[in-house]
């Protein structure tokens, strides 16, 4: 049995308010616990988005009644809320800026709209950007101009990781995260590993392949693995949509991920593609430091390192009912989670009630 600290996921779409048929606070936090994650940072692209005092208060009220693991809520940067969100910063996980097109209404196209956010955000916590390729370079430049910490969400490209490496070497306050799907899948929707003992059965197709940032080339995937030392955090970007939505017309982009990140990474550890210390650094130590999260006393996971099994959406707690990793053979299973002294999960069962989760910003 392997004992690990409770994991932190800085990038989760809870879908409440507004789309609880995909997920809600209760199902998202059950999914987190089953995946060994004891703190989630919730994204603001809900319906309505979380972007001012009223929507933040409403969102946090629901979370306090329904969350089973600990959490904080992001604020979304909109076209005219820079002063308002800056005042609310102490209550929020961080500020999220959508600079490229994706699911939801929070996109900021005009760079003059970015300026006010970079100017006013207090900077105790980072500005987290959804920014791809050249918009990432522009965001890095603004962070540098205003001397604010920036965290780049879900990097996926070789050019992104190499630019961040250079920026870090030159003292820019930049951190970044990568998602398992950009490490384990390429643009063909196929397994992107070098030598894996149990390659998955079928590549993803159609709407099931849709995610933002898109799955990238094999060369991009390899550049991420080759530059793991540049990557600060692993994050799921858990973005649940139902199978009917994914297989329908206009499939929304996004993959669920809370229940697959740990087994995928433990499998990579068992294949010596990663060390356990790297994993803990990127899923506990670094996110805690970057997002200024408190320690969780009496909190740990128990993992059966040698358990080999097949990933099955039917066994998961997320409401969305599918996973891009269906049928993958993995090694390493979470058997028990203890959160702040309470047994929260054991052998497939969630043992804490909605409302047990605490807002780490209060
Ligand atoms: C996310 C979603 O569905 O909310 N989709 C995605 O493909 N990642 C939005 C996002 O994180 O950009
Ligand atoms: Zn996201």
CSV table of C-alpha atoms and ligand atoms in Angstrom, one decimal:
chain,number,residue,atom,x,y,z
A,1,UNK,CA,0.0,0.0,0.0
A,2,UNK,CA,1.2,3.4,-1.0
A,3,UNK,CA,0.3,6.5,1.1
A,4,UNK,CA,0.1,9.8,-0.7
A,5,UNK,CA,-1.0,13.3,0.3
A,6,UNK,CA,-4.4,14.6,-0.8
A,7,UNK,CA,-4.1,15.8,-4.4
A,8,UNK,CA,-5.0,19.3,-5.7
A,9,UNK,CA,-6.7,19.9,-9.1
A,10,UNK,CA,-6.5,23.6,-10.1
A,11,UNK,CA,-8.7,23.2,-13.1
A,12,UNK,CA,-12.3,21.7,-12.7
A,13,UNK,CA,-15.5,22.6,-14.5
A,14,UNK,CA,-18.3,21.8,-11.9
A,15,UNK,CA,-21.2,23.0,-14.2
A,16,UNK,CA,-23.3,24.4,-11.4
A,17,UNK,CA,-25.1,26.7,-11.7
A,18,UNK,CA,-26.6,26.2,-15.1
A,19,UNK,CA,-25.8,22.7,-16.5
A,20,UNK,CA,-26.3,20.2,-13.7
A,21,UNK,CA,-27.4,17.5,-16.2
A,22,UNK,CA,-23.6,17.4,-17.0
A,23,UNK,CA,-22.3,17.6,-13.4
A,24,UNK,CA,-23.1,19.5,-10.1
A,25,UNK,CA,-21.1,20.2,-7.0
A,26,UNK,CA,-22.1,16.9,-5.4
A,27,UNK,CA,-21.2,14.7,-8.4
A,28,UNK,CA,-18.0,16.7,-9.3
A,29,UNK,CA,-16.6,16.4,-5.7
A,30,UNK,CA,-17.6,12.7,-5.5
A,31,UNK,CA,-15.6,12.2,-8.7
A,32,UNK,CA,-12.7,14.2,-7.3
A,33,UNK,CA,-12.6,12.0,-4.1
A,34,UNK,CA,-12.8,8.8,-6.1
A,35,UNK,CA,-9.8,10.1,-8.1
A,36,UNK,CA,-7.8,10.9,-5.0
A,37,UNK,CA,-8.3,14.7,-5.2
A,38,UNK,CA,-9.1,16.4,-2.0
A,39,UNK,CA,-9.1,20.1,-3.2
A,40,UNK,CA,-10.5,21.4,-6.5
A,41,UNK,CA,-10.4,24.9,-7.9
A,42,UNK,CA,-13.7,25.5,-9.8
A,43,UNK,CA,-13.8,27.3,-13.1
A,44,UNK,CA,-16.2,30.3,-13.6
A,45,UNK,CA,-17.7,29.5,-17.1
A,46,UNK,CA,-21.0,28.4,-15.6
A,47,UNK,CA,-24.4,29.7,-16.5
A,48,UNK,CA,-24.5,32.5,-15.4
A,49,UNK,CA,-20.7,32.9,-15.2
A,50,UNK,CA,-19.1,33.6,-11.8
A,51,UNK,CA,-17.9,37.2,-12.5
A,52,UNK,CA,-19.2,39.6,-9.8
A,53,UNK,CA,-20.2,39.8,-6.1
A,54,UNK,CA,-23.7,38.4,-6.6
A,55,UNK,CA,-22.7,35.4,-8.8
A,56,UNK,CA,-19.7,34.6,-6.6
A,57,UNK,CA,-21.9,34.6,-3.5
A,58,UNK,CA,-24.6,32.5,-5.1
A,59,UNK,CA,-22.0,30.0,-6.4
A,60,UNK,CA,-20.3,29.7,-3.1
A,61,UNK,CA,-23.6,29.2,-1.3
A,62,UNK,CA,-24.4,26.2,-3.5
A,63,UNK,CA,-20.9,24.9,-3.1
A,64,UNK,CA,-21.1,25.1,0.7
A,65,UNK,CA,-24.3,23.0,0.7
A,66,UNK,CA,-23.2,20.4,-1.8
A,67,UNK,CA,-19.4,20.0,-2.0
A,68,UNK,CA,-17.9,16.8,-0.5
A,69,UNK,CA,-14.2,17.8,-0.9
A,70,UNK,CA,-12.5,21.1,-0.3
A,71,UNK,CA,-12.6,23.8,-3.0
A,72,UNK,CA,-12.2,27.4,-4.1
A,73,UNK,CA,-14.1,29.2,-6.9
A,74,UNK,CA,-12.4,31.2,-9.7
A,75,UNK,CA,-13.7,34.6,-10.9
A,76,UNK,CA,-14.1,35.1,-14.6
A,77,UNK,CA,-12.6,38.2,-16.3
A,78,UNK,CA,-15.3,40.0,-18.4
A,79,UNK,CA,-15.2,43.1,-20.5
A,80,UNK,CA,-16.0,45.5,-17.7
A,81,UNK,CA,-15.5,43.8,-14.4
A,82,UNK,CA,-11.7,44.4,-13.7
A,83,UNK,CA,-12.2,46.6,-10.7
A,84,UNK,CA,-15.0,44.4,-9.2
A,85,UNK,CA,-13.1,41.2,-9.5
A,86,UNK,CA,-9.9,42.8,-8.1
A,87,UNK,CA,-11.9,43.7,-4.9
A,88,UNK,CA,-13.2,40.2,-4.7
A,89,UNK,CA,-9.8,38.5,-5.1
A,90,UNK,CA,-9.4,37.4,-1.5
A,91,UNK,CA,-12.6,35.3,-1.8
A,92,UNK,CA,-11.5,33.6,-5.1
A,93,UNK,CA,-9.2,30.8,-6.1
A,94,UNK,CA,-7.7,33.2,-8.7
A,95,UNK,CA,-8.8,35.1,-11.8
A,96,UNK,CA,-9.5,33.2,-15.1
A,97,UNK,CA,-9.2,34.9,-18.4
A,98,UNK,CA,-10.4,33.2,-21.6
A,99,UNK,CA,-8.3,34.6,-24.5
A,100,UNK,CA,-9.2,32.0,-27.1
A,101,UNK,CA,-12.5,30.5,-28.1
A,102,UNK,CA,-13.9,27.6,-26.0
A,103,UNK,CA,-17.0,26.5,-24.2
A,104,UNK,CA,-18.9,29.4,-22.5
A,105,UNK,CA,-19.4,33.2,-22.9
A,106,UNK,CA,-16.4,34.6,-21.1
A,107,UNK,CA,-14.0,35.3,-24.1
A,108,UNK,CA,-12.1,38.5,-24.2
A,109,UNK,CA,-11.1,39.2,-27.8
A,110,UNK,CA,-9.8,42.8,-27.7
A,111,UNK,CA,-6.4,43.1,-26.0
A,112,UNK,CA,-7.4,46.4,-24.4
A,113,UNK,CA,-9.8,44.4,-22.3
A,114,UNK,CA,-7.0,42.3,-21.0
A,115,UNK,CA,-5.0,45.4,-19.9
A,116,UNK,CA,-7.4,46.5,-17.1
A,117,UNK,CA,-7.3,43.0,-15.6
A,118,UNK,CA,-3.5,42.8,-15.7
A,119,UNK,CA,-3.3,46.4,-14.2
A,120,UNK,CA,-5.8,45.9,-11.4
A,121,UNK,CA,-5.6,42.2,-10.3
A,122,UNK,CA,-3.8,42.4,-6.9
A,123,UNK,CA,-1.5,39.5,-7.7
A,124,UNK,CA,-1.5,37.5,-4.4
A,125,UNK,CA,-2.9,34.7,-6.7
A,126,UNK,CA,-2.1,34.4,-10.4
A,127,UNK,CA,-4.0,35.4,-13.4
A,128,UNK,CA,-4.8,32.1,-15.0
A,129,UNK,CA,-5.2,32.3,-18.8
A,130,UNK,CA,-6.7,30.0,-21.4
A,131,UNK,CA,-4.3,31.2,-24.1
A,132,UNK,CA,-3.0,29.2,-26.9
A,133,UNK,CA,0.2,29.7,-29.0
A,134,UNK,CA,0.6,33.4,-29.9
A,135,UNK,CA,-2.1,34.6,-27.5
A,136,UNK,CA,-0.1,32.9,-24.8
A,137,UNK,CA,3.0,35.0,-25.8
A,138,UNK,CA,0.9,38.1,-25.6
A,139,UNK,CA,-0.4,37.2,-22.2
A,140,UNK,CA,3.1,36.5,-21.0
A,141,UNK,CA,4.1,39.9,-22.2
A,142,UNK,CA,1.3,41.7,-20.3
A,143,UNK,CA,2.2,39.8,-17.1
A,144,UNK,CA,5.7,41.0,-17.5
A,145,UNK,CA,4.7,44.6,-18.2
A,146,UNK,CA,2.5,44.7,-15.1
A,147,UNK,CA,4.7,42.4,-13.0
A,148,UNK,CA,1.9,40.1,-12.1
A,149,UNK,CA,2.1,36.3,-11.7
A,150,UNK,CA,0.5,34.4,-14.6
A,151,UNK,CA,-0.4,30.7,-14.7
A,152,UNK,CA,-0.9,29.3,-18.2
A,153,UNK,CA,-3.7,26.7,-18.2
A,154,UNK,CA,-3.5,23.4,-20.1
A,155,UNK,CA,-0.4,23.9,-22.3
A,156,UNK,CA,-0.4,21.5,-25.2
A,157,UNK,CA,2.2,22.6,-27.8
A,158,UNK,CA,6.0,22.3,-28.1
A,159,UNK,CA,6.2,26.0,-28.9
A,160,UNK,CA,4.3,26.8,-25.7
A,161,UNK,CA,6.5,24.8,-23.3
A,162,UNK,CA,9.7,26.1,-24.9
A,163,UNK,CA,8.5,29.7,-24.7
A,164,UNK,CA,7.6,29.2,-21.0
A,165,UNK,CA,11.0,27.6,-20.4
A,166,UNK,CA,12.7,30.7,-21.8
A,167,UNK,CA,10.5,33.1,-19.9
A,168,UNK,CA,11.2,31.3,-16.6
A,169,UNK,CA,14.9,31.5,-17.3
A,170,UNK,CA,14.5,35.2,-17.7
A,171,UNK,CA,12.6,35.7,-14.5
A,172,UNK,CA,9.1,36.1,-15.8
A,173,UNK,CA,6.6,35.1,-13.0
A,174,UNK,CA,5.0,32.4,-15.0
A,175,UNK,CA,3.8,28.9,-14.0
A,176,UNK,CA,1.9,26.4,-16.1
A,177,UNK,CA,-0.1,23.2,-16.1
A,178,UNK,CA,-0.6,20.3,-18.4
A,179,UNK,CA,-3.5,17.9,-18.7
A,180,UNK,CA,-3.3,14.1,-19.0
A,181,UNK,CA,-5.1,14.1,-22.3
A,182,UNK,CA,-2.3,16.2,-23.8
A,183,UNK,CA,0.3,13.8,-22.4
A,184,UNK,CA,-1.4,10.6,-23.4
A,185,UNK,CA,-3.4,11.3,-26.6
A,186,UNK,CA,-2.3,12.8,-29.9
A,187,UNK,CA,-4.5,14.7,-32.5
A,188,UNK,CA,-5.5,11.4,-34.0
A,189,UNK,CA,-7.2,10.6,-30.7
A,190,UNK,CA,-4.7,7.8,-30.3
A,191,UNK,CA,-2.5,6.7,-27.5
A,192,UNK,CA,0.7,8.9,-27.7
A,193,UNK,CA,3.0,6.8,-25.6
A,194,UNK,CA,6.4,5.4,-26.7
A,195,UNK,CA,6.3,1.9,-25.3
A,196,UNK,CA,3.2,1.1,-23.3
A,197,UNK,CA,2.4,-2.5,-22.4
A,198,UNK,CA,-1.3,-2.2,-23.0
A,199,UNK,CA,-2.3,0.2,-25.8
A,200,UNK,CA,-6.0,1.1,-25.7
A,201,UNK,CA,-8.4,-0.5,-28.2
A,202,UNK,CA,-9.8,2.3,-30.4
A,203,UNK,CA,-8.8,5.9,-31.2
A,204,UNK,CA,-11.3,8.6,-30.3
A,205,UNK,CA,-13.5,9.8,-33.1
A,206,UNK,CA,-16.0,12.6,-33.9
A,207,UNK,CA,-17.3,14.8,-31.1
A,208,UNK,CA,-15.5,12.6,-28.5
A,209,UNK,CA,-12.2,13.9,-29.8
A,210,UNK,CA,-13.2,17.6,-29.3
A,211,UNK,CA,-11.4,19.4,-26.6
A,212,UNK,CA,-9.8,22.9,-26.2
A,213,UNK,CA,-6.9,23.2,-26.6
A,214,UNK,CA,-7.2,20.5,-29.3
A,215,UNK,CA,-5.2,17.3,-29.1
A,216,UNK,CA,-1.8,18.0,-30.6
A,217,UNK,CA,0.8,16.3,-32.8
A,218,UNK,CA,3.0,13.5,-31.6
A,219,UNK,CA,5.9,15.9,-31.7
A,220,UNK,CA,4.1,18.3,-29.3
A,221,UNK,CA,3.2,15.4,-27.0
A,222,UNK,CA,6.9,14.3,-26.9
A,223,UNK,CA,8.0,17.9,-26.2
A,224,UNK,CA,5.8,18.0,-23.2
A,225,UNK,CA,7.2,14.8,-21.8
A,226,UNK,CA,10.8,16.0,-22.6
A,227,UNK,CA,10.2,19.2,-20.7
A,228,UNK,CA,8.3,18.0,-17.6
A,229,UNK,CA,10.7,20.1,-15.5
A,230,UNK,CA,9.2,23.3,-17.0
A,231,UNK,CA,5.6,22.1,-16.0
A,232,UNK,CA,4.5,23.2,-12.6
A,233,UNK,CA,1.2,21.4,-12.2
A,234,UNK,CA,-0.9,18.5,-13.6
A,235,UNK,CA,-4.5,19.5,-13.9
A,236,UNK,CA,-7.5,17.6,-15.3
A,237,UNK,CA,-9.5,20.4,-17.0
A,238,UNK,CA,-12.4,18.1,-16.0
A,239,UNK,CA,-14.9,19.4,-18.5
A,240,UNK,CA,-17.9,17.0,-18.5
A,241,UNK,CA,-20.4,16.9,-21.3
A,242,UNK,CA,-22.9,14.1,-21.7
A,243,UNK,CA,-22.3,11.4,-24.3
A,244,UNK,CA,-25.5,12.5,-26.1
A,245,UNK,CA,-24.0,15.9,-26.4
A,246,UNK,CA,-20.6,14.6,-27.5
A,247,UNK,CA,-22.1,12.4,-30.1
A,248,UNK,CA,-24.7,14.9,-31.2
A,249,UNK,CA,-24.6,17.8,-33.6
A,250,UNK,CA,-22.2,20.6,-32.6
A,251,UNK,CA,-20.4,18.6,-29.9
A,252,UNK,CA,-19.1,20.8,-27.1
A,253,UNK,CA,-15.4,20.5,-26.4
A,254,UNK,CA,-14.2,18.9,-23.2
A,255,UNK,CA,-13.2,15.7,-21.5
A,256,UNK,CA,-13.9,14.5,-17.9
A,257,UNK,CA,-10.7,13.7,-16.1
A,258,UNK,CA,-11.0,13.6,-12.3
A,259,UNK,CA,-11.1,9.8,-12.0
A,260,UNK,CA,-8.4,9.0,-14.5
A,261,UNK,CA,-5.5,11.4,-13.8
A,262,UNK,CA,-4.0,9.4,-10.9
A,263,UNK,CA,-4.2,6.0,-12.5
A,264,UNK,CA,-2.7,7.3,-15.7
A,265,UNK,CA,0.1,9.1,-14.0
A,266,UNK,CA,0.8,6.1,-11.7
A,267,UNK,CA,1.0,3.9,-14.8
A,268,UNK,CA,3.5,6.4,-16.2
A,269,UNK,CA,5.4,6.1,-12.9
A,270,UNK,CA,5.4,2.3,-13.2
A,271,UNK,CA,6.9,2.7,-16.6
A,272,UNK,CA,9.6,5.1,-15.4
A,273,UNK,CA,8.3,8.0,-17.5
A,274,UNK,CA,7.8,10.0,-14.4
A,275,UNK,CA,8.9,9.7,-10.7
A,276,UNK,CA,6.5,9.6,-7.8
A,277,UNK,CA,8.2,12.7,-6.4
A,278,UNK,CA,7.6,14.6,-9.6
A,279,UNK,CA,3.9,13.7,-9.4
A,280,UNK,CA,3.6,14.8,-5.8
A,281,UNK,CA,5.4,18.0,-6.6
A,282,UNK,CA,3.0,18.8,-9.5
A,283,UNK,CA,-0.2,17.7,-7.8
A,284,UNK,CA,0.4,18.9,-4.2
A,285,UNK,CA,3.4,21.0,-3.5
A,286,UNK,CA,3.4,23.3,-6.5
A,287,UNK,CA,-0.4,24.0,-6.7
A,288,UNK,CA,-0.4,24.7,-3.0
A,289,UNK,CA,2.3,27.3,-3.4
A,290,UNK,CA,1.0,28.9,-6.6
A,291,UNK,CA,-2.6,29.2,-5.4
A,292,UNK,CA,-1.7,29.8,-1.7
A,293,UNK,CA,-3.8,26.9,-0.5
A,294,UNK,CA,-3.7,25.8,3.2
A,295,UNK,CA,-2.4,22.5,4.4
A,296,UNK,CA,-5.2,19.8,4.9
A,297,UNK,CA,-4.5,18.2,8.2
A,298,UNK,CA,-5.1,14.5,8.6
A,299,UNK,CA,-5.6,14.1,4.9
A,300,UNK,CA,-4.1,11.2,2.8
A,301,UNK,CA,-4.8,8.6,0.1
A,302,UNK,CA,-4.2,4.9,0.2
A,303,UNK,CA,-3.3,3.4,-3.2
A,304,UNK,CA,-2.8,-0.2,-4.3
A,305,UNK,CA,0.2,0.4,-6.5
A,306,UNK,CA,0.1,-3.1,-8.1
A,307,UNK,CA,-3.6,-3.2,-8.9
A,308,UNK,CA,-4.0,-3.6,-12.7
A,309,UNK,CA,-7.4,-2.9,-14.1
A,310,UNK,CA,-9.3,-1.4,-17.1
A,311,UNK,CA,-10.7,2.1,-17.0
A,312,UNK,CA,-14.5,2.0,-17.2
A,313,UNK,CA,-16.9,5.0,-17.2
A,314,UNK,CA,-19.6,2.8,-15.8
A,315,UNK,CA,-17.7,2.6,-12.5
A,316,UNK,CA,-17.2,6.4,-12.2
A,317,UNK,CA,-19.0,9.0,-10.1
A,318,UNK,CA,-19.1,11.8,-12.7
A,319,UNK,CA,-22.5,12.4,-14.1
A,320,UNK,CA,-21.3,12.7,-17.7
A,321,UNK,CA,-21.2,8.9,-18.3
A,322,UNK,CA,-18.1,8.6,-20.5
A,323,UNK,CA,-14.3,8.9,-20.5
A,324,UNK,CA,-11.8,9.4,-23.4
A,325,UNK,CA,-9.7,6.6,-21.7
A,326,UNK,CA,-12.4,3.9,-21.8
A,327,UNK,CA,-10.7,0.5,-22.0
A,328,UNK,CA,-7.2,1.6,-21.0
A,329,UNK,CA,-5.2,-0.8,-18.9
A,330,UNK,CA,-3.7,1.0,-16.0
A,331,UNK,CA,-1.8,0.1,-12.8
A,332,UNK,CA,-2.5,1.8,-9.5
A,333,UNK,CA,-5.9,2.2,-7.8
A,334,UNK,CA,-7.1,4.5,-5.0
A,335,UNK,CA,-8.6,2.4,-2.3
A,336,UNK,CA,-9.2,4.9,0.5
A,337,UNK,CA,-9.2,8.7,1.0
A,338,UNK,CA,-9.1,10.3,4.4
A,339,UNK,CA,-10.0,14.0,4.4
A,340,UNK,CA,-9.5,16.1,7.5
A,341,UNK,CA,-9.7,13.0,9.7
A,342,UNK,CA,-12.9,11.6,8.1
A,343,UNK,CA,-12.9,8.5,5.9
A,344,UNK,CA,-14.2,10.1,2.7
A,345,UNK,CA,-13.9,7.3,0.2
A,346,UNK,CA,-13.3,3.5,0.4
A,347,UNK,CA,-13.4,0.9,-2.3
A,348,UNK,CA,-15.7,2.6,-4.7
A,349,UNK,CA,-18.0,4.2,-2.2
A,350,UNK,CA,-18.2,7.9,-1.2
A,351,UNK,CA,-18.6,8.2,2.5
A,352,UNK,CA,-18.9,11.9,3.2
A,353,UNK,CA,-22.1,13.8,2.7
A,354,UNK,CA,-22.7,16.9,0.5
A,355,UNK,CA,-21.6,19.9,2.6
A,356,UNK,CA,-18.6,18.3,4.2
A,357,UNK,CA,-16.3,20.1,1.7
A,358,UNK,CA,-14.9,23.4,2.9
A,359,UNK,CA,-14.1,26.6,1.0
A,360,UNK,CA,-10.4,27.0,1.5
A,361,UNK,CA,-10.7,30.8,1.1
A,362,UNK,CA,-12.7,31.3,4.3
B,1,LIG,C1,-14.0,23.5,-21.3
B,1,LIG,C2,-15.5,23.4,-20.9
B,1,LIG,O1,-16.2,22.5,-21.4
B,1,LIG,O2,-15.9,24.2,-20.0
B,1,LIG,N1,-13.8,22.8,-22.5
B,1,LIG,C3,-12.6,22.3,-22.9
B,1,LIG,O3,-12.6,21.8,-24.0
B,1,LIG,N2,-11.5,22.3,-22.2
B,1,LIG,C4,-13.6,24.9,-21.4
B,1,LIG,C5,-12.2,25.2,-21.3
B,1,LIG,O4,-11.5,24.8,-20.3
B,1,LIG,O5,-11.6,25.9,-22.1
B,2,LIG,ZN1,-11.1,24.3,-18.6
